[in-house]
XYZ file of C-alpha atoms in Angstrom:
713
model
C 15.427 32.596 14.110
C 14.193 31.111 17.409
C 16.545 28.467 18.637
C 15.770 25.034 17.185
C 15.753 22.038 19.395
C 18.112 19.560 18.543
C 17.193 16.231 20.293
C 20.162 13.727 19.221
C 21.275 11.772 22.339
C 18.524 12.002 25.154
C 19.717 13.323 28.420
C 18.115 14.590 31.622
C 17.826 18.003 30.127
C 15.463 16.683 27.526
C 12.511 16.580 29.770
C 10.376 14.290 31.388
C 10.682 10.546 30.584
C 7.596 8.335 29.433
C 5.033 8.026 32.425
C 4.496 4.233 31.305
C 8.239 3.444 30.706
C 8.676 1.638 34.048
C 5.499 -0.455 33.431
C 6.742 -1.506 30.006
C 10.421 -2.211 30.724
C 9.355 -4.466 33.919
C 6.627 -6.369 32.112
C 3.871 -4.876 34.401
C 2.106 -3.222 31.288
C -0.758 -5.623 30.052
C -1.243 -5.861 26.436
C -4.446 -7.461 24.909
C -3.422 -11.135 24.710
C -2.221 -11.036 28.599
C -5.397 -10.647 30.514
C -6.249 -13.542 32.852
C -9.932 -13.980 32.237
C -11.778 -16.671 33.849
C -12.770 -19.753 31.818
C -10.512 -18.559 28.965
C -10.376 -20.695 25.806
C -8.013 -20.434 22.805
C -8.672 -19.922 19.180
C -6.674 -20.544 16.069
C -7.615 -19.748 12.471
C -7.487 -22.057 9.650
C -7.023 -20.195 6.311
C -7.914 -20.700 2.679
C -5.346 -22.526 0.321
C -6.748 -20.816 -2.615
C -6.955 -17.272 -3.848
C -10.436 -17.513 -5.529
C -13.465 -19.718 -5.609
C -15.834 -21.360 -3.375
C -15.643 -23.966 -0.844
C -17.293 -27.344 -1.876
C -16.681 -29.511 1.302
C -15.154 -28.766 4.728
C -14.042 -31.626 6.718
C -13.696 -30.805 10.454
C -14.510 -34.203 11.973
C -10.841 -34.936 12.597
C -10.363 -31.457 14.458
C -13.538 -31.817 16.459
C -12.212 -35.260 17.865
C -8.795 -33.789 18.505
C -8.047 -33.763 22.390
C -9.185 -30.536 23.892
C -11.073 -29.131 20.959
C -14.396 -27.660 22.165
C -15.644 -26.548 18.704
C -14.704 -25.626 15.293
C -16.511 -22.680 13.958
C -17.058 -22.238 10.077
C -19.757 -20.656 7.705
C -21.887 -23.802 8.076
C -22.405 -23.448 11.806
C -21.410 -19.873 12.869
C -23.876 -17.634 14.480
C -24.967 -15.231 12.068
C -23.978 -11.419 12.140
C -26.818 -9.322 12.044
C -24.560 -6.467 10.637
C -23.727 -8.816 7.485
C -27.324 -8.724 6.258
C -27.871 -6.638 2.796
C -30.397 -4.349 4.411
C -28.162 -3.065 7.259
C -27.060 0.604 6.808
C -24.015 2.388 8.212
C -21.897 -0.816 7.867
C -18.642 -0.324 5.781
C -17.857 -2.691 3.100
C -15.808 -5.593 4.255
C -15.139 -9.330 4.423
C -18.290 -10.907 5.422
C -16.259 -13.642 7.369
C -17.913 -16.942 7.982
C -20.991 -15.792 6.091
C -20.856 -17.942 3.007
C -18.517 -20.358 0.986
C -16.744 -17.662 -0.999
C -13.191 -17.244 -0.943
C -11.629 -14.129 -2.117
C -7.785 -14.460 -1.179
C -5.162 -16.999 -0.115
C -5.340 -17.199 3.750
C -8.877 -16.101 4.171
C -10.204 -17.678 7.516
C -12.467 -20.573 6.732
C -12.379 -22.035 10.429
C -11.966 -21.115 13.736
C -10.609 -23.979 16.189
C -11.375 -23.482 19.731
C -9.578 -25.702 22.384
C -8.584 -25.544 26.116
C -5.059 -24.776 25.249
C -3.334 -22.835 22.599
C -1.315 -25.847 21.404
C -4.477 -27.962 21.312
C -6.096 -25.345 19.122
C -3.098 -24.969 17.001
C -3.054 -28.718 16.322
C -6.799 -28.896 15.808
C -6.596 -26.109 13.053
C -3.807 -28.402 11.101
C -6.607 -30.933 10.897
C -9.264 -28.812 9.238
C -9.596 -29.831 5.317
C -11.311 -28.240 2.676
C -11.922 -28.815 -1.008
C -12.720 -25.961 -3.439
C -14.103 -25.087 -6.801
C -11.072 -23.044 -7.672
C -11.340 -20.114 -10.011
C -8.544 -18.152 -11.622
C -7.315 -15.445 -9.522
C -5.471 -12.326 -10.193
C -2.634 -11.010 -7.566
C -0.324 -8.957 -10.033
C -0.826 -5.319 -10.051
C 1.009 -4.522 -13.084
C -0.606 -7.302 -15.029
C -3.878 -5.705 -14.638
C -3.536 -2.053 -15.279
C -6.340 -2.465 -18.025
C -8.941 -3.395 -15.011
C -8.073 -0.231 -13.351
C -10.913 2.152 -12.212
C -11.117 5.297 -10.278
C -12.206 5.006 -6.596
C -14.859 7.649 -6.855
C -15.970 9.923 -9.898
C -13.189 10.029 -12.192
C -10.239 10.080 -10.162
C -8.841 13.266 -11.827
C -7.424 16.424 -10.473
C -6.605 19.272 -12.687
C -5.028 22.857 -11.816
C -4.140 25.062 -14.777
C -3.332 23.143 -18.041
C -2.897 19.609 -18.170
C 0.324 17.836 -19.139
C 1.975 21.341 -19.338
C 5.334 19.503 -18.254
C 5.383 18.447 -21.877
C 6.122 21.902 -23.123
C 8.787 23.014 -20.488
C 12.256 23.567 -21.611
C 13.669 21.181 -19.126
C 11.588 17.985 -18.580
C 11.450 14.579 -17.928
C 9.171 11.352 -17.160
C 9.782 8.404 -15.022
C 8.049 5.451 -13.334
C 8.513 4.852 -9.761
C 7.127 1.666 -8.026
C 6.688 1.042 -4.205
C 5.862 -2.717 -3.488
C 3.742 -4.145 -0.796
C 4.880 -3.253 2.825
C 3.337 -4.881 5.807
C 3.175 -3.481 9.310
C 4.734 -6.138 11.300
C 4.979 -4.520 14.737
C 6.339 -6.665 17.415
C 3.092 -7.361 19.128
C 0.863 -9.602 17.051
C -2.744 -8.648 16.865
C -4.811 -10.013 19.701
C -8.331 -9.984 20.984
C -10.009 -11.703 23.970
C -13.748 -11.860 23.473
C -16.287 -12.545 26.168
C -20.191 -12.607 26.211
C -21.448 -11.321 29.466
C -25.107 -11.795 28.531
C -26.788 -12.088 25.068
C -26.892 -8.514 24.557
C -23.384 -7.516 26.364
C -19.940 -7.910 25.255
C -16.484 -7.260 26.745
C -13.491 -7.466 24.616
C -9.618 -6.923 25.404
C -8.269 -5.937 21.792
C -5.446 -4.382 19.838
C -6.911 -1.205 18.523
C -6.022 2.436 17.967
C -9.347 3.405 18.672
C -11.653 1.810 21.271
C -14.551 3.958 20.690
C -14.606 3.165 17.062
C -14.321 -0.616 17.868
C -17.248 -0.361 20.272
C -19.141 1.333 17.514
C -18.228 -1.349 14.918
C -19.067 -4.203 17.281
C -22.543 -2.565 18.361
C -23.587 -2.059 14.823
C -22.361 -5.552 13.647
C -23.898 -7.594 16.503
C -26.882 -5.161 17.239
C -25.946 -5.017 20.797
C -26.512 -1.597 22.581
C -23.572 0.527 22.406
C -23.404 1.002 26.325
C -23.112 -2.659 26.486
C -19.910 -3.150 24.531
C -16.847 -2.695 26.555
C -13.599 -2.284 24.549
C -10.436 -2.327 26.501
C -6.800 -1.620 24.882
C -4.756 -0.079 27.623
C -1.368 -0.775 25.919
C -0.769 -1.195 22.173
C 2.786 -2.898 21.060
C 2.995 -0.792 17.748
C 0.320 -0.642 15.231
C 1.334 2.026 12.601
C -2.214 2.042 10.830
C -2.891 -1.885 11.279
C -5.343 -1.474 14.165
C -7.203 1.535 12.406
C -10.257 -0.563 11.873
C -12.194 -3.577 12.839
C -10.614 -6.884 11.275
C -12.420 -10.108 10.468
C -10.375 -11.918 13.291
C -12.040 -9.867 15.672
C -15.306 -10.777 14.416
C -14.452 -14.407 14.419
C -13.448 -14.174 18.052
C -16.729 -12.654 19.071
C -18.516 -15.407 17.055
C -16.410 -18.103 18.612
C -17.295 -16.917 22.034
C -20.751 -16.903 21.201
C -20.735 -20.400 19.955
C -18.869 -22.094 23.048
C -20.301 -19.451 25.561
C -16.931 -18.985 27.005
C -14.345 -16.255 26.706
C -12.164 -16.863 23.788
C -8.481 -15.595 23.044
C -7.228 -15.454 19.556
C -3.805 -14.220 18.710
C -2.798 -14.064 15.091
C 0.474 -15.765 13.866
C 3.117 -13.694 12.220
C 1.927 -15.372 8.775
C -1.577 -14.183 9.718
C -0.459 -10.721 9.790
C 0.412 -10.473 6.149
C -3.177 -11.632 5.120
C -5.356 -10.275 8.112
C -4.548 -6.517 9.173
C -3.877 -4.860 6.017
C -0.837 -3.447 4.278
C 0.653 -0.607 2.179
C -0.524 -1.174 -1.272
C 1.796 -2.247 -4.103
C 1.600 1.288 -6.050
C 2.976 1.993 -9.713
C 3.399 5.642 -10.307
C 4.467 7.713 -13.319
C 5.453 11.314 -12.897
C 6.064 13.899 -15.733
C 7.658 17.098 -14.514
C 8.994 20.201 -16.215
C 10.806 23.297 -15.260
C 12.194 26.650 -16.767
C 16.093 26.765 -17.101
C 16.303 28.580 -13.977
C 14.415 25.682 -12.190
C 10.937 27.275 -11.839
C 8.261 24.243 -12.105
C 5.972 24.842 -14.850
C 3.946 21.478 -14.685
C 3.513 18.106 -12.932
C 1.417 15.080 -14.142
C 1.125 12.543 -11.424
C -0.514 9.045 -12.142
C -0.739 6.047 -9.980
C -2.269 2.601 -9.771
C -2.855 1.038 -6.460
C -4.415 -2.270 -5.426
C -7.573 -3.156 -3.270
C -9.339 -6.128 -2.489
C -12.327 -7.651 -4.661
C -14.948 -6.788 -1.886
C -13.934 -3.141 -0.882
C -12.197 -0.220 -2.307
C -9.339 1.100 -0.331
C -8.136 4.427 -1.398
C -5.172 6.463 -0.098
C -3.820 9.969 -1.104
C -0.689 8.738 -3.179
C -0.947 11.495 -5.873
C -1.893 14.142 -3.292
C 1.425 15.332 -2.545
C 2.042 16.518 -5.884
C -0.876 18.784 -5.717
C 0.312 20.904 -2.821
C 3.828 20.299 -1.787
C 5.492 22.905 -4.254
C 4.326 25.943 -6.113
C 3.591 24.972 -9.533
C 0.780 26.524 -11.539
C -0.205 23.415 -13.748
C -0.827 20.087 -11.928
C -2.986 17.262 -12.935
C -3.248 13.774 -11.466
C -4.882 10.572 -11.895
C -5.553 7.663 -9.161
C -6.982 4.236 -10.222
C -7.366 1.054 -8.255
C -6.923 -2.394 -9.439
C -8.932 -5.228 -7.457
C -6.901 -8.169 -6.875
C -7.398 -11.478 -4.967
C -5.838 -10.121 -1.897
C -7.122 -8.860 1.359
C -7.607 -5.150 1.742
C -4.858 -2.749 2.286
C -4.971 -0.194 4.939
C -3.407 2.924 6.015
C 0.264 2.697 7.020
C 2.301 5.227 8.524
C 2.302 8.145 6.388
C -0.579 6.647 4.139
C -0.635 7.948 0.563
C 1.817 10.534 1.211
C 4.738 8.203 2.085
C 4.130 6.344 -1.321
C 3.643 9.733 -3.265
C 6.651 11.445 -1.922
C 8.905 8.772 -2.825
C 7.821 9.524 -6.671
C 7.672 13.109 -6.431
C 10.794 13.671 -4.293
C 12.871 11.284 -6.486
C 11.711 12.964 -9.837
C 12.349 16.457 -8.439
C 15.811 15.086 -7.515
C 16.239 13.909 -11.092
C 15.120 17.203 -12.471
C 17.977 19.076 -10.185
C 20.560 17.081 -11.974
C 19.075 17.872 -15.180
C 19.275 21.601 -14.500
C 22.481 21.438 -12.549
C 20.963 23.070 -9.468
C 21.647 21.959 -5.770
C 18.405 19.798 -4.732
C 17.766 22.220 -1.826
C 17.992 25.272 -4.178
C 15.321 23.871 -6.422
C 13.052 23.188 -3.434
C 13.357 26.747 -2.277
C 12.865 28.240 -5.903
C 9.636 26.365 -5.732
C 8.473 27.139 -2.350
C 4.883 27.342 -1.696
C 4.227 30.507 0.612
C 0.487 29.771 0.292
C -1.338 26.574 -0.361
C -1.314 26.022 -4.275
C -4.496 23.975 -4.373
C -6.689 26.803 -2.841
C -4.625 29.812 -2.181
C -5.161 29.845 1.468
C -2.468 30.969 3.817
C -0.746 28.227 5.834
C -1.362 28.380 9.520
C 2.072 27.763 9.887
C 5.235 27.018 7.847
C 8.836 27.137 8.493
C 10.118 24.582 6.077
C 12.897 27.070 4.844
C 14.475 27.153 8.370
C 14.135 23.230 8.328
C 16.383 22.979 5.210
C 18.979 25.228 6.852
C 18.938 23.247 9.971
C 19.051 19.871 8.348
C 21.791 20.778 5.688
C 24.187 22.277 8.482
C 23.602 19.172 10.539
C 24.344 16.672 7.919
C 27.403 18.639 6.468
C 25.593 19.149 3.085
C 28.531 21.473 2.228
C 30.559 18.432 1.580
C 28.140 16.936 -0.843
C 29.473 17.034 -4.438
C 27.103 17.826 -7.335
C 28.613 15.311 -9.781
C 27.322 11.736 -8.738
C 30.093 8.850 -8.104
C 32.700 11.665 -7.484
C 33.262 10.688 -3.977
C 34.899 7.212 -2.950
C 36.752 6.372 0.271
C 38.079 3.108 1.341
C 36.037 1.301 -1.341
C 32.914 2.891 -0.616
C 30.975 5.674 -2.828
C 29.715 8.552 -0.440
C 26.612 10.351 -1.252
C 24.033 12.823 0.165
C 20.218 12.889 -0.369
C 17.358 15.040 0.463
C 13.461 14.099 0.744
C 10.807 16.491 1.891
C 7.667 15.425 3.379
C 4.133 16.860 4.334
C 1.000 15.623 6.149
C -2.215 17.510 7.132
C -2.516 18.693 10.665
C -5.793 17.861 12.069
C -7.687 18.218 15.340
C -10.771 16.450 16.480
C -13.238 16.754 19.307
C -12.291 15.247 22.545
C -13.387 14.829 26.182
C -11.248 14.796 29.444
C -12.555 14.088 32.944
C -10.034 15.799 35.458
C -10.260 15.084 39.073
C -7.897 17.334 41.271
C -7.702 15.835 44.896
C -7.037 17.262 48.319
C -3.747 15.175 48.295
C -2.492 17.649 45.609
C -2.794 14.672 42.837
C -4.515 15.068 39.317
C -6.102 12.381 37.772
C -6.919 12.697 34.003
C -9.420 10.212 32.134
C -9.592 9.643 28.405
C -10.812 6.903 26.254
C -7.919 7.338 23.637
C -5.554 4.626 22.828
C -1.725 4.714 22.967
C -0.025 3.060 20.311
C 3.472 3.735 21.576
C 3.883 7.639 20.870
C 3.756 8.609 24.381
C 0.321 10.211 24.758
C 0.158 10.000 28.414
C 3.216 11.740 28.705
C 2.194 14.534 26.612
C -1.084 14.743 28.293
C 0.508 15.083 31.817
C 3.168 17.810 30.478
C 0.337 19.890 29.154
C -1.605 19.611 32.453
C 1.407 20.317 34.550
C 2.332 23.326 32.606
C -1.253 24.729 32.844
C -1.783 24.117 36.472
C 1.633 24.375 37.940
C 1.447 20.891 39.418
C 4.536 18.584 39.476
C 4.186 15.998 36.771
C 4.872 13.233 39.188
C 1.428 13.901 41.012
C -0.459 13.735 37.636
C -1.908 10.447 36.355
C -3.464 9.667 33.126
C -5.768 6.799 32.503
C -6.889 5.692 28.970
C -7.643 2.996 26.426
C -11.243 1.950 27.637
C -14.408 2.717 26.018
C -16.246 3.685 29.323
C -14.001 6.501 29.519
C -14.713 9.981 27.887
C -14.841 10.394 24.301
C -11.625 10.432 22.336
C -10.816 10.317 18.792
C -9.059 7.033 17.065
C -5.194 7.477 17.334
C -4.151 7.938 13.692
C -3.329 10.870 11.450
C -1.062 12.302 13.950
C -3.973 14.259 15.592
C -3.921 13.036 19.065
C -1.865 15.516 20.790
C -3.739 18.450 19.204
C -7.175 16.835 19.756
C -6.945 15.158 23.403
C -4.334 17.735 24.389
C -6.829 20.583 23.517
C -9.364 18.864 25.983
C -6.827 18.507 28.760
C -5.612 22.279 28.133
C -9.550 23.150 28.269
C -10.007 20.994 31.718
C -7.150 22.746 33.286
C -8.765 26.123 32.377
C -12.176 24.646 33.837
C -10.465 23.637 36.908
C -8.929 27.129 37.502
C -12.362 28.503 37.121
C -13.470 26.334 39.861
C -10.951 27.235 42.163
C -11.500 30.857 41.576
C -15.142 30.470 42.533
C -13.954 28.646 45.736
C -11.511 31.625 46.637
C -13.495 34.432 45.290
C -11.161 34.913 42.408
C -8.223 35.601 44.873
C -6.047 32.641 43.649
C -2.697 33.811 42.723
C -0.267 32.681 39.666
C 0.536 29.478 41.547
C -2.382 28.404 43.901
C -2.030 25.603 46.485
C -4.879 23.615 45.212
C -4.589 21.056 48.085
C -4.820 23.554 50.774
C -7.706 25.494 49.083
C -9.419 21.946 49.193
C -8.733 21.353 52.645
C -9.779 24.802 53.718
C -13.169 24.093 52.183
C -13.327 20.564 53.212
C -13.597 19.042 49.868
C -12.077 15.707 48.789
C -11.647 16.668 45.327
C -12.832 19.228 42.339
C -14.030 17.364 39.273
C -14.636 18.864 35.770
C -15.725 17.098 32.574
C -14.425 19.251 29.622
C -14.986 19.105 26.021
C -12.975 20.655 23.134
C -14.061 20.628 19.719
C -12.264 20.198 16.665
C -11.164 23.876 16.397
C -11.828 26.551 13.884
C -9.531 28.142 10.919
C -9.859 25.502 8.271
C -11.983 27.789 6.224
C -9.417 30.442 6.356
C -6.144 28.355 6.479
C -4.557 25.380 5.287
C -3.049 23.202 8.244
C -0.053 20.953 7.605
C 3.098 19.506 9.090
C 6.455 19.393 7.128
C 9.559 17.633 7.400
C 12.874 17.389 5.506
C 15.206 14.412 5.680
C 18.940 14.250 5.018
C 20.760 11.093 4.352
C 24.598 10.386 3.933
C 25.101 6.868 2.579
C 28.108 4.625 1.650
C 27.860 2.174 -1.069
C 30.286 -0.569 -1.571
C 31.691 -0.244 -4.994
C 32.022 -4.129 -5.460
C 28.874 -5.296 -3.782
C 26.324 -2.551 -4.266
C 25.506 -2.713 -0.423
C 24.227 0.389 0.952
C 25.099 1.636 4.346
C 23.320 4.440 6.168
C 25.984 6.483 7.466
C 24.087 9.388 8.897
C 20.557 10.668 8.984
C 19.154 14.127 10.136
C 15.325 14.715 10.110
C 13.921 17.932 10.916
C 10.467 18.480 11.698
C 8.227 21.624 11.403
C 5.386 20.693 13.595
C 4.674 23.535 16.062
C 5.499 23.445 19.634
C 7.422 20.400 20.905
C 5.540 19.338 24.121
C 7.354 16.268 25.015
C 11.020 16.383 23.754
C 11.896 12.721 24.527
C 8.907 11.185 23.113
C 8.955 13.601 20.227
C 12.552 12.233 19.449
C 11.318 8.896 19.500
C 8.560 9.600 16.932
C 10.956 11.178 14.621
C 13.840 8.426 14.937
C 11.081 5.674 14.732
C 9.574 7.377 11.408
C 13.157 7.509 10.022
C 13.861 3.939 10.636
C 10.662 2.909 9.089
C 11.563 5.054 6.314
C 14.921 3.387 5.754
C 12.999 -0.085 5.850
C 10.943 1.123 3.199
C 13.830 2.376 1.087
C 16.288 -0.593 1.408
C 14.427 -3.696 2.805
C 10.776 -4.228 2.872
C 8.932 -6.135 0.231
C 6.153 -8.646 0.789
C 6.566 -11.234 -1.997
C 3.680 -12.919 -3.840
C 3.988 -16.334 -5.715
C 1.435 -15.274 -8.261
C 0.850 -19.017 -9.309
C -1.070 -19.460 -5.811
C -1.624 -15.880 -4.882
C 0.356 -16.635 -1.743
C 2.914 -14.769 0.338
C 6.169 -16.492 0.273
C 8.261 -14.205 2.886
C 5.570 -13.961 5.537
C 7.901 -14.153 8.416
C 10.659 -11.875 10.321
C 13.485 -14.078 8.696
C 12.639 -13.393 5.071
C 10.706 -10.185 5.500
C 13.443 -7.755 5.956
C 13.215 -5.032 8.530
C 16.129 -2.720 9.809
C 17.791 -3.837 12.792
C 20.213 -1.906 15.052
C 23.250 -2.827 12.954
C 21.368 -0.846 9.994
C 20.918 2.413 11.695
C 23.418 4.815 12.643
C 22.613 7.591 15.152
C 19.936 9.977 13.977
C 19.818 13.483 14.435
C 16.123 14.612 15.429
C 15.813 18.543 15.057
C 12.566 20.535 15.593
C 12.046 24.212 14.303
C 9.877 24.309 17.420
C 7.866 27.385 16.640
C 4.147 27.249 17.539
C 1.172 27.079 15.365
C -0.976 29.851 16.456
C -4.180 28.562 14.699
C -4.604 24.737 15.182
C -4.845 24.453 19.040
C -4.277 26.460 22.053
C -0.815 24.537 22.694
C 0.684 25.557 19.296
C 1.470 21.787 18.451
C 1.026 19.980 15.223
C 1.326 16.204 14.563
C 4.769 14.660 13.635
C 4.198 10.871 13.463
C 3.601 10.987 9.661
C 6.095 13.174 8.488
C 8.782 11.383 10.493
C 8.389 8.723 7.602
C 7.224 10.791 4.695
C 9.912 11.708 2.212
C 12.576 9.437 3.799
C 12.539 6.746 1.140
C 13.198 9.349 -1.486
C 15.991 10.744 0.586
C 17.908 7.457 0.616
C 17.287 6.858 -2.956
C 18.552 10.332 -3.744
C 21.563 9.684 -1.722
C 22.323 6.518 -3.299
C 22.181 8.294 -6.849
C 24.458 10.883 -5.551
C 26.960 8.213 -4.325
C 27.029 6.191 -7.386
C 25.016 7.512 -10.436
C 22.669 4.922 -10.258
C 19.066 5.786 -10.214
C 16.729 3.162 -8.521
C 13.310 3.896 -9.190
C 11.880 0.618 -7.771
C 11.910 -0.057 -4.094
C 13.485 -1.610 -2.196
C 17.064 -0.564 -3.120
C 18.659 -3.836 -2.913
C 22.433 -4.631 -4.108
C 21.479 -6.183 -7.319
C 19.567 -2.911 -8.519
C 22.569 -0.868 -7.729
C 25.203 -2.813 -9.508
C 23.066 -4.099 -12.260
């Protein structure tokens, strides 16, 4: 086995630091709300106080008369959005904000107050009063299973015999619940919108895809695509919340049109719970059966997830059961329940993070019923080819990941009998959870300019939501051209730069990196033309340019989505190991050690790769132990919509995390041999924690989060 990368404590030997690190820690990096735009005004949203009904009256007079208020925009006076009209094609279903008097959820925007200062806008928004014709609302998933419906077709998948688990020698059936989780990045969603002409718009926006946002604005407002400029140079975390254009972005553009001045709109922390999606509350039931020697014979996985009244949001909560393990008989069913809440959205490890909690918990339960080590039962059901279609994997080294993680966590110290190890008043337990996520590659374009001073400038529209995209691109170019990394710059995050996909689905390095790789090859070709193909392995590009009296050589290179999907299944893989301590008296769970191992191809940027794995592991710990958005169903209103009451992990909750990488290239997906890692960093972690808690205490918690009352109850 090739030597794995173990990135635990970063050191100088781990490679290059982030190219944008100094900008971020010194405050020089500008985020979307921080641009100084001439004539800037400030907007604040007023939201509905009911969850369903219609507005019968809106009293905005007090707000309009308040000091500094320039306008109060509502459905009664807002400029029309052409893309909201019924005959428009190509526009995705969404909340038609400020289009009519209908209310679909508590907190839905009903007014935008614009003033000359933020404080005055905030005060003005508090003065907006509405009366409603209130209708009966529904916000409880479990109370509305009877209203469930398949998102498309019949929502069914079947391989082999349906419900085959029921006839297995060893079998179990259990329910697993993941509550609503909200993204809650530190940076609030924000947009500055400015109309430069009747058909020309510039926005500074928090978005994971400037090209996608450009397209949405163009379609919604019927403005030529080239007349929409979207800027998103830095993003302070998104995790999926900025993967689409949300109502507040449309409202800000409407507000700017109404007052004929630029408008800045920054969501409040409470707005973040209602305005930019969330991981949907999902109920799952798994039936799983095996032979006496631990070979799976059948899996049945059912799930109900929530969506909004006006839009069907779907995610692959049951998909992980279809392909993670070799099992001849699998059937799944996925239903949606429309509730009076805003639309959910993709949240890190979308679908798979939810589904893996159920599947990996159920497999752990089966391992105890069989008295087989949890790693061993996974190895006995290891899928050498894709169980769904029989295709070979482009690469898979998950068995090696098992061994690396087991050695690191000290799995040999684990006892098979739950609640059998106690030290200083704390039960000790170990758990494992596996993850998978598709490995994707999209088309992208890079403009590369190599100058006579020896510097290389790369340009791409891609957003960077924090994983260190620019750093990875610089490292790819440095390796391919032999140019020192400190002489390479990367410009990104603007829609007038070359085409790039939205940053999501762990596909950016594979996609944009392939375009960088292609640009480097094209630059080499151009220099070979200059020298008559006489360049050596490490040519002096600057000297060659000076010899030919050229200031620079420039190429614009396109990489397509790659080939091989017709012949191979492409995935990234992970395995998470957790050691927990559980207080025998209080039920408090303390994470003692975490080892996360990723099988995601070649590691291009070790330091930022470690950050991805550590960040995902922390997110999974939060999902397991703390995170839960709670609704008062009487009003359909979130009651813990703040950082004080919606708990997320802090430094005191997290031990040192070992981040390990198999680090073997994928020969198919892209020329660098890399695959995505952001999603698999979280997928499977919640189950690993739950399984460790069971091993420590003998208490199986199947409803997240795992709070002390559930452990000792």
